[in-house]
Amino acid sequence: PPLVVDPETGELVGDGRRDHRQLRGERWALKSAANRLLPKDHRTTKCHRWRLPNREIQVLRGGEHARAFYHGLQVCSSVWCCPVCASKISERRRVELSTAIDTAQAMGWRVYLLTLTVPHGLGDDVALMLDQMMKAWAKLNQGNPGEKLRRRIGLQGTVRALEVTHGANGFHPHFHALLFLDSDLSPDQVQTVISQRWQSVTVRSGLPRPSEARGCRVDGGEKAAAYVAKGSGWGLESELTKGHQKRGKKGSRTPWDLLRDYLDGDRPSGALFRVYAEAFHGRRQLYWSNGLKKRLSVRDMTDEEIANRPEDTPSILLAQLSDEQWAAIRRLHFESAVLDLAEADPDGLRDFLQRLAVTVTAKAVSCIARSP
């Protein structure tokens, strides 16, 4: 089913079968699985759990879009390990890229989608493979050969995204990249130029030689135009940023699929997620070539800045939570349910929190009474 995206904020509000509350509930469930799998000192295990210093934990509702959210909590800003942060960050990145595509096309540029892969096997070290792929990408664009390639295809800039799936042959990291071109070359012509260079730089970086059929693919801008015109579904920009939402095809699984299977009781999937999390730690998911954001009038914001931005402004304060109330909500795994209640019935939320405060107090008194 097509994804339903708010055209103003880029927020995913449904997928044709589930509304935003159901999708939000799944994200929080996946986050609880990640918390169990990752080390206690990992940033994601602390994300949306601990209060920021000298801040109060608040439940807010956006004044414009009426979405409820928490404020005053630490966030990890991890696009790799945290389904909650990844959702917020990738939706905003989608809007950036959609705007960039529109601006580029208005300037007369073409926007193509480049996909680069390398052969891989079940026993491959994914962290080593990532290092080698990053070296190959750098070599693709460096020196006189890189300059000649750019001039030959009229390349004005790129936005590169790193993605990974897991299948029968192990982890499959790969690149997607938007190519912003000021030329009349067809996708096939661009593919021919880049494919030869990609085969060369991968071998020089210690990787197996990609095949001509699978190593490099370039898709045309008509695909971008069709998807962007819909305002939903998978456009070029969505292909790059919705890794947290995409499900693997033909037996392959995304990292979030690994978490889903772990929640269903598949422990090996949890072990694979740990391998993935360690291999991708500290790596950039989305990389813009130097100067491209400025040329396309895209504001430069880090993942941390996006993750810490209010969900919707101006906002309405619905509730302020004590540390004890928040601890009880976390212990009961009610994080998503509280936001659902805040959107559907603010008065009901206040009643719930009052009862929760009484329960927390009564439990504390009971513990004191039982102590020697």
Short mmCIF file of C-alpha atoms in Angstrom, two decimals:
data_model
loop_
_atom_site.label_atom_id
_atom_site.label_comp_id
_atom_site.label_asym_id
_atom_site.label_seq_id
_atom_site.Cartn_x
_atom_site.Cartn_y
_atom_site.Cartn_z
CA PRO A 1 0.00 0.00 0.00
CA PRO A 2 1.18 3.57 -0.61
CA LEU A 3 2.72 5.49 2.25
CA VAL A 4 0.82 8.59 3.38
CA VAL A 5 3.16 11.51 4.07
CA ASP A 6 2.27 14.94 5.42
CA PRO A 7 3.38 17.27 2.60
CA GLU A 8 4.27 20.07 5.04
CA THR A 9 6.33 18.22 7.64
CA GLY A 10 7.30 15.05 5.78
CA GLU A 11 5.90 12.99 8.67
CA LEU A 12 4.77 9.47 7.86
CA VAL A 13 1.10 9.45 8.91
CA GLY A 14 0.01 6.10 7.51
CA ASP A 15 0.86 3.29 5.13
CA GLY A 16 -2.56 2.51 3.68
CA ARG A 17 -3.26 -0.09 6.38
CA ARG A 18 -2.19 1.57 9.63
CA ASP A 19 -2.48 5.13 10.89
CA HIS A 20 0.30 7.14 12.52
CA ARG A 21 -0.54 5.84 16.00
CA GLN A 22 -0.10 2.21 14.98
CA LEU A 23 3.15 3.03 13.19
CA ARG A 24 4.35 4.96 16.25
CA GLY A 25 3.49 2.01 18.48
CA GLU A 26 5.61 -0.26 16.31
CA ARG A 27 8.55 2.14 16.48
CA TRP A 28 8.44 2.18 20.28
CA ALA A 29 8.17 -1.62 20.36
CA LEU A 30 11.21 -1.93 18.08
CA LYS A 31 13.08 0.53 20.27
CA SER A 32 12.39 -1.61 23.35
CA ALA A 33 13.92 -4.56 21.46
CA ALA A 34 16.99 -2.48 20.57
CA ASN A 35 17.33 -1.44 24.21
CA ARG A 36 17.49 -5.09 25.26
CA LEU A 37 20.06 -5.99 22.61
CA LEU A 38 22.48 -3.07 22.87
CA PRO A 39 24.98 -2.44 25.70
CA LYS A 40 23.68 -0.49 28.70
CA ASP A 41 26.04 2.39 27.97
CA HIS A 42 24.94 2.68 24.32
CA ARG A 43 23.36 6.03 23.46
CA THR A 44 20.22 4.35 22.11
CA THR A 45 19.53 2.53 25.37
CA LYS A 46 19.46 5.92 27.13
CA CYS A 47 17.44 7.64 24.40
CA HIS A 48 13.93 8.75 25.41
CA ARG A 49 14.52 7.22 28.83
CA TRP A 50 16.46 9.78 30.85
CA ARG A 51 15.44 13.36 31.60
CA LEU A 52 17.67 16.16 30.37
CA PRO A 53 19.48 18.02 33.19
CA ASN A 54 17.43 20.88 34.63
CA ARG A 55 14.49 20.10 32.36
CA GLU A 56 11.01 18.77 33.03
CA ILE A 57 9.49 15.86 31.12
CA GLN A 58 6.48 17.18 29.25
CA VAL A 59 3.77 15.80 27.00
CA LEU A 60 3.09 18.34 24.25
CA ARG A 61 0.68 18.45 21.34
CA GLY A 62 1.48 20.34 18.17
CA GLY A 63 -0.77 23.31 17.58
CA GLU A 64 -0.83 22.81 13.81
CA HIS A 65 -0.75 19.04 13.24
CA ALA A 66 -2.11 17.86 16.62
CA ARG A 67 0.59 15.20 17.06
CA ALA A 68 1.60 14.44 20.65
CA PHE A 69 5.26 14.08 21.63
CA TYR A 70 7.61 14.12 24.61
CA HIS A 71 9.87 17.02 25.46
CA GLY A 72 12.72 17.20 27.95
CA LEU A 73 14.17 13.74 27.30
CA GLN A 74 17.64 12.79 26.11
CA VAL A 75 17.77 11.61 22.47
CA CYS A 76 20.46 9.58 20.72
CA SER A 77 20.00 10.89 17.13
CA SER A 78 20.94 7.45 15.80
CA VAL A 79 19.60 6.69 12.33
CA TRP A 80 21.09 3.18 12.58
CA CYS A 81 19.86 1.84 15.92
CA CYS A 82 16.92 3.94 17.15
CA PRO A 83 13.59 3.54 15.33
CA VAL A 84 12.17 6.62 17.10
CA CYS A 85 15.01 9.00 16.20
CA ALA A 86 15.49 7.44 12.74
CA SER A 87 11.86 8.10 11.88
CA LYS A 88 12.01 11.77 12.81
CA ILE A 89 15.37 12.40 11.14
CA SER A 90 14.65 10.53 7.91
CA GLU A 91 11.28 12.22 7.40
CA ARG A 92 12.94 15.64 7.60
CA ARG A 93 15.70 14.47 5.27
CA ARG A 94 13.03 13.33 2.82
CA VAL A 95 11.60 16.85 2.73
CA GLU A 96 15.10 18.29 2.16
CA LEU A 97 15.74 15.97 -0.76
CA SER A 98 12.32 16.52 -2.29
CA THR A 99 12.95 20.27 -2.21
CA ALA A 100 16.44 19.79 -3.65
CA ILE A 101 15.07 17.75 -6.56
CA ASP A 102 12.47 20.41 -7.35
CA THR A 103 15.08 23.17 -7.21
CA ALA A 104 17.51 21.25 -9.41
CA GLN A 105 14.87 20.54 -12.03
CA ALA A 106 13.85 24.21 -12.04
CA MET A 107 17.51 25.02 -12.80
CA GLY A 108 17.40 22.70 -15.79
CA TRP A 109 19.40 19.91 -14.17
CA ARG A 110 18.60 16.23 -14.45
CA VAL A 111 18.37 14.07 -11.33
CA TYR A 112 19.23 10.39 -11.69
CA LEU A 113 19.41 7.61 -9.12
CA LEU A 114 22.67 5.65 -8.90
CA THR A 115 22.84 2.27 -7.14
CA LEU A 116 26.25 0.72 -6.41
CA THR A 117 26.80 -2.78 -5.03
CA VAL A 118 29.65 -5.25 -4.59
CA PRO A 119 29.70 -9.06 -4.44
CA HIS A 120 29.35 -10.41 -0.89
CA GLY A 121 29.21 -13.74 0.91
CA LEU A 122 27.82 -15.23 4.10
CA GLY A 123 31.11 -15.14 6.00
CA ASP A 124 32.16 -11.62 5.02
CA ASP A 125 33.15 -9.14 7.73
CA VAL A 126 30.57 -6.38 7.24
CA ALA A 127 32.64 -3.75 9.07
CA LEU A 128 35.65 -4.43 6.83
CA MET A 129 33.41 -4.40 3.75
CA LEU A 130 32.05 -0.99 4.76
CA ASP A 131 35.56 0.42 5.16
CA GLN A 132 36.49 -0.86 1.71
CA MET A 133 33.31 0.50 0.13
CA MET A 134 33.97 3.93 1.63
CA LYS A 135 37.48 3.85 0.14
CA ALA A 136 36.03 2.87 -3.24
CA TRP A 137 33.52 5.74 -3.12
CA ALA A 138 36.29 8.21 -2.30
CA LYS A 139 38.45 6.90 -5.16
CA LEU A 140 35.47 7.16 -7.52
CA ASN A 141 35.47 10.93 -7.08
CA GLN A 142 39.13 11.72 -6.39
CA GLY A 143 42.01 12.94 -8.54
CA ASN A 144 42.16 13.52 -12.27
CA PRO A 145 40.05 10.42 -13.09
CA GLY A 146 37.30 11.65 -10.76
CA GLU A 147 37.43 15.13 -12.32
CA LYS A 148 37.25 13.65 -15.82
CA LEU A 149 34.23 11.56 -14.82
CA ARG A 150 32.43 14.61 -13.44
CA ARG A 151 33.10 16.65 -16.57
CA ARG A 152 32.10 13.81 -18.88
CA ILE A 153 28.65 13.37 -17.35
CA GLY A 154 28.11 17.00 -16.23
CA LEU A 155 27.96 16.07 -12.55
CA GLN A 156 27.19 19.07 -10.33
CA GLY A 157 26.90 17.16 -7.06
CA THR A 158 25.72 14.02 -5.30
CA VAL A 159 23.78 12.94 -2.26
CA ARG A 160 24.94 9.50 -1.16
CA ALA A 161 23.01 7.20 1.16
CA LEU A 162 24.36 4.06 2.82
CA GLU A 163 21.94 1.16 3.29
CA VAL A 164 22.16 -2.49 4.27
CA THR A 165 20.01 -5.61 4.16
CA HIS A 166 20.65 -9.17 5.31
CA GLY A 167 19.86 -12.26 3.27
CA ALA A 168 21.02 -15.75 2.40
CA ASN A 169 24.46 -14.38 1.46
CA GLY A 170 24.89 -12.36 4.64
CA PHE A 171 24.95 -8.60 5.02
CA HIS A 172 24.55 -6.61 1.81
CA PRO A 173 25.70 -2.98 2.23
CA HIS A 174 25.12 -0.79 -0.81
CA PHE A 175 25.02 2.82 -1.93
CA HIS A 176 22.19 4.85 -3.38
CA ALA A 177 23.13 8.26 -4.70
CA LEU A 178 21.28 11.10 -6.32
CA LEU A 179 23.24 12.44 -9.28
CA PHE A 180 22.58 16.10 -10.07
CA LEU A 181 23.57 16.52 -13.72
CA ASP A 182 23.84 19.49 -16.04
CA SER A 183 23.99 17.45 -19.23
CA ASP A 184 21.81 15.69 -21.79
CA LEU A 185 23.24 12.20 -21.23
CA SER A 186 20.75 9.36 -20.82
CA PRO A 187 20.75 7.09 -17.76
CA ASP A 188 22.31 4.31 -19.85
CA GLN A 189 25.13 6.58 -20.99
CA VAL A 190 25.83 7.73 -17.42
CA GLN A 191 25.72 4.13 -16.23
CA THR A 192 28.32 3.07 -18.78
CA VAL A 193 30.73 5.79 -17.64
CA ILE A 194 30.33 5.15 -13.91
CA SER A 195 30.23 1.35 -14.16
CA GLN A 196 33.71 1.11 -15.65
CA ARG A 197 35.13 3.40 -12.99
CA TRP A 198 33.30 1.59 -10.15
CA GLN A 199 34.72 -1.78 -11.21
CA SER A 200 38.22 -0.31 -11.14
CA VAL A 201 38.04 1.44 -7.76
CA THR A 202 36.40 -1.48 -5.94
CA VAL A 203 39.20 -3.85 -6.92
CA ARG A 204 41.81 -1.28 -5.89
CA SER A 205 40.03 -0.98 -2.52
CA GLY A 206 40.29 -4.72 -1.82
CA LEU A 207 36.79 -5.71 -2.90
CA PRO A 208 35.72 -8.33 -5.46
CA ARG A 209 35.09 -6.96 -8.94
CA PRO A 210 31.37 -6.12 -9.41
CA SER A 211 29.64 -7.56 -12.43
CA GLU A 212 28.49 -5.29 -15.23
CA ALA A 213 24.93 -6.48 -14.73
CA ARG A 214 24.68 -5.88 -10.97
CA GLY A 215 27.45 -3.59 -9.80
CA CYS A 216 26.11 -0.30 -11.10
CA ARG A 217 22.64 0.86 -12.10
CA VAL A 218 21.38 4.34 -13.06
CA ASP A 219 17.65 5.10 -13.16
CA GLY A 220 16.22 8.13 -14.90
CA GLY A 221 14.63 11.30 -13.59
CA GLU A 222 11.17 10.35 -14.83
CA LYS A 223 11.00 7.99 -11.87
CA ALA A 224 11.68 10.91 -9.54
CA ALA A 225 9.10 13.13 -11.23
CA ALA A 226 6.39 10.48 -10.99
CA TYR A 227 6.90 9.75 -7.32
CA VAL A 228 7.40 13.37 -6.26
CA ALA A 229 4.19 14.33 -8.09
CA LYS A 230 2.25 11.77 -6.02
CA GLY A 231 3.43 13.24 -2.74
CA SER A 232 3.58 9.73 -1.29
CA GLY A 233 5.11 6.36 -1.97
CA TRP A 234 8.71 5.75 -2.95
CA GLY A 235 10.27 8.67 -4.76
CA LEU A 236 13.99 9.10 -5.34
CA GLU A 237 14.21 11.07 -2.13
CA SER A 238 12.23 8.41 -0.25
CA GLU A 239 14.44 5.66 -1.65
CA LEU A 240 17.34 7.41 0.02
CA THR A 241 15.84 8.23 3.42
CA LYS A 242 13.16 5.71 4.35
CA GLY A 243 15.49 2.90 5.31
CA HIS A 244 13.76 2.73 8.71
CA GLN A 245 10.44 1.97 7.00
CA LYS A 246 11.47 -0.20 4.07
CA ARG A 247 11.13 -3.95 4.33
CA GLY A 248 13.53 -6.27 2.57
CA LYS A 249 12.62 -7.93 -0.71
CA LYS A 250 13.19 -11.44 -2.04
CA GLY A 251 14.08 -12.90 1.34
CA SER A 252 16.37 -10.07 2.46
CA ARG A 253 15.69 -8.20 5.69
CA THR A 254 16.36 -4.65 6.80
CA PRO A 255 17.81 -3.98 10.28
CA TRP A 256 14.30 -3.15 11.49
CA ASP A 257 13.09 -6.49 10.13
CA LEU A 258 15.77 -8.12 12.30
CA LEU A 259 14.28 -6.35 15.33
CA ARG A 260 10.75 -7.42 14.34
CA ASP A 261 11.85 -11.04 14.09
CA TYR A 262 13.68 -10.77 17.41
CA LEU A 263 10.46 -9.51 19.02
CA ASP A 264 8.75 -12.59 17.59
CA GLY A 265 11.23 -14.80 19.46
CA ASP A 266 13.99 -15.28 16.86
CA ARG A 267 17.17 -14.87 18.94
CA PRO A 268 19.63 -15.22 15.99
CA SER A 269 18.03 -12.13 14.46
CA GLY A 270 18.89 -10.26 17.64
CA ALA A 271 22.51 -11.38 17.36
CA LEU A 272 22.62 -10.15 13.75
CA PHE A 273 21.27 -6.77 14.84
CA ARG A 274 24.13 -6.47 17.34
CA VAL A 275 26.67 -7.18 14.58
CA TYR A 276 25.00 -4.59 12.38
CA ALA A 277 24.87 -1.96 15.15
CA GLU A 278 28.57 -2.34 15.91
CA ALA A 279 29.58 -2.22 12.23
CA PHE A 280 27.58 0.91 11.42
CA HIS A 281 28.33 2.84 14.62
CA GLY A 282 29.67 6.31 13.85
CA ARG A 283 29.10 6.11 10.08
CA ARG A 284 27.18 8.70 8.10
CA GLN A 285 23.98 7.51 6.48
CA LEU A 286 23.47 10.51 4.21
CA TYR A 287 26.30 12.53 2.68
CA TRP A 288 25.97 15.63 0.46
CA SER A 289 28.92 16.56 -1.75
CA ASN A 290 30.62 19.83 -0.86
CA GLY A 291 28.68 22.94 -1.78
CA LEU A 292 25.57 21.17 -3.10
CA LYS A 293 23.27 22.20 -0.23
CA LYS A 294 24.21 25.84 -0.73
CA ARG A 295 23.64 25.67 -4.49
CA LEU A 296 20.21 24.12 -3.96
CA SER A 297 19.27 26.41 -1.02
CA VAL A 298 18.97 23.55 1.48
CA ARG A 299 19.49 24.46 5.13
CA ASP A 300 22.42 22.59 6.68
CA MET A 301 21.26 20.74 9.83
CA THR A 302 22.88 17.85 11.66
CA ASP A 303 20.99 14.74 12.74
CA GLU A 304 21.38 15.93 16.34
CA GLU A 305 19.76 19.27 15.57
CA ILE A 306 16.83 17.57 13.85
CA ALA A 307 16.34 15.01 16.62
CA ASN A 308 16.29 17.75 19.26
CA ARG A 309 13.87 20.01 17.42
CA PRO A 310 10.28 20.16 18.70
CA GLU A 311 8.01 17.92 16.66
CA ASP A 312 5.59 20.73 15.90
CA THR A 313 5.51 24.40 16.84
CA PRO A 314 3.73 26.18 18.37
CA SER A 315 2.87 23.45 20.89
CA ILE A 316 0.37 23.02 23.69
CA LEU A 317 1.44 21.66 27.08
CA LEU A 318 -0.84 18.77 28.07
CA ALA A 319 1.02 17.31 31.03
CA GLN A 320 4.20 17.48 33.06
CA LEU A 321 5.53 14.16 34.31
CA SER A 322 7.38 13.48 37.52
CA ASP A 323 10.39 11.21 37.40
CA GLU A 324 8.35 8.56 39.20
CA GLN A 325 5.49 8.77 36.72
CA TRP A 326 7.88 8.54 33.77
CA ALA A 327 9.64 5.55 35.34
CA ALA A 328 6.26 3.82 35.72
CA ILE A 329 5.31 4.59 32.10
CA ARG A 330 8.60 3.12 30.90
CA ARG A 331 8.28 0.07 33.13
CA LEU A 332 4.81 -0.62 31.69
CA HIS A 333 5.98 0.13 28.11
CA PHE A 334 3.23 2.76 27.85
CA GLU A 335 5.32 5.39 26.03
CA SER A 336 3.32 5.18 22.82
CA ALA A 337 -0.03 4.62 24.56
CA VAL A 338 0.36 7.83 26.55
CA LEU A 339 0.87 9.79 23.32
CA ASP A 340 -2.19 8.10 21.79
CA LEU A 341 -4.25 9.15 24.81
CA ALA A 342 -2.87 12.68 24.67
CA GLU A 343 -4.10 13.05 21.08
CA ALA A 344 -7.47 11.36 21.57
CA ASP A 345 -8.49 12.51 25.06
CA PRO A 346 -6.36 15.12 26.91
CA ASP A 347 -8.72 15.05 29.91
CA GLY A 348 -8.38 11.28 30.00
CA LEU A 349 -4.61 11.71 30.00
CA ARG A 350 -4.75 13.91 33.07
CA ASP A 351 -6.99 11.39 34.85
CA PHE A 352 -4.62 8.56 33.93
CA LEU A 353 -1.59 10.46 35.24
CA GLN A 354 -3.38 11.29 38.49
CA ARG A 355 -4.20 7.62 39.05
CA LEU A 356 -0.63 6.73 38.12
CA ALA A 357 0.70 9.22 40.69
CA VAL A 358 -1.50 7.70 43.37
CA THR A 359 -0.37 4.19 42.43
CA VAL A 360 3.31 5.19 42.51
CA THR A 361 2.88 6.86 45.90
CA ALA A 362 0.99 3.89 47.36
CA LYS A 363 3.66 1.49 46.13
CA ALA A 364 6.40 3.61 47.70
CA VAL A 365 4.54 3.70 51.04
CA SER A 366 4.05 -0.07 50.88
CA CYS A 367 7.78 -0.62 50.28
CA ILE A 368 8.65 1.60 53.26
CA ALA A 369 6.17 -0.23 55.48
CA ARG A 370 7.71 -3.60 54.58
CA SER A 371 11.28 -2.46 55.17
CA PRO A 372 12.88 -3.55 58.50
#
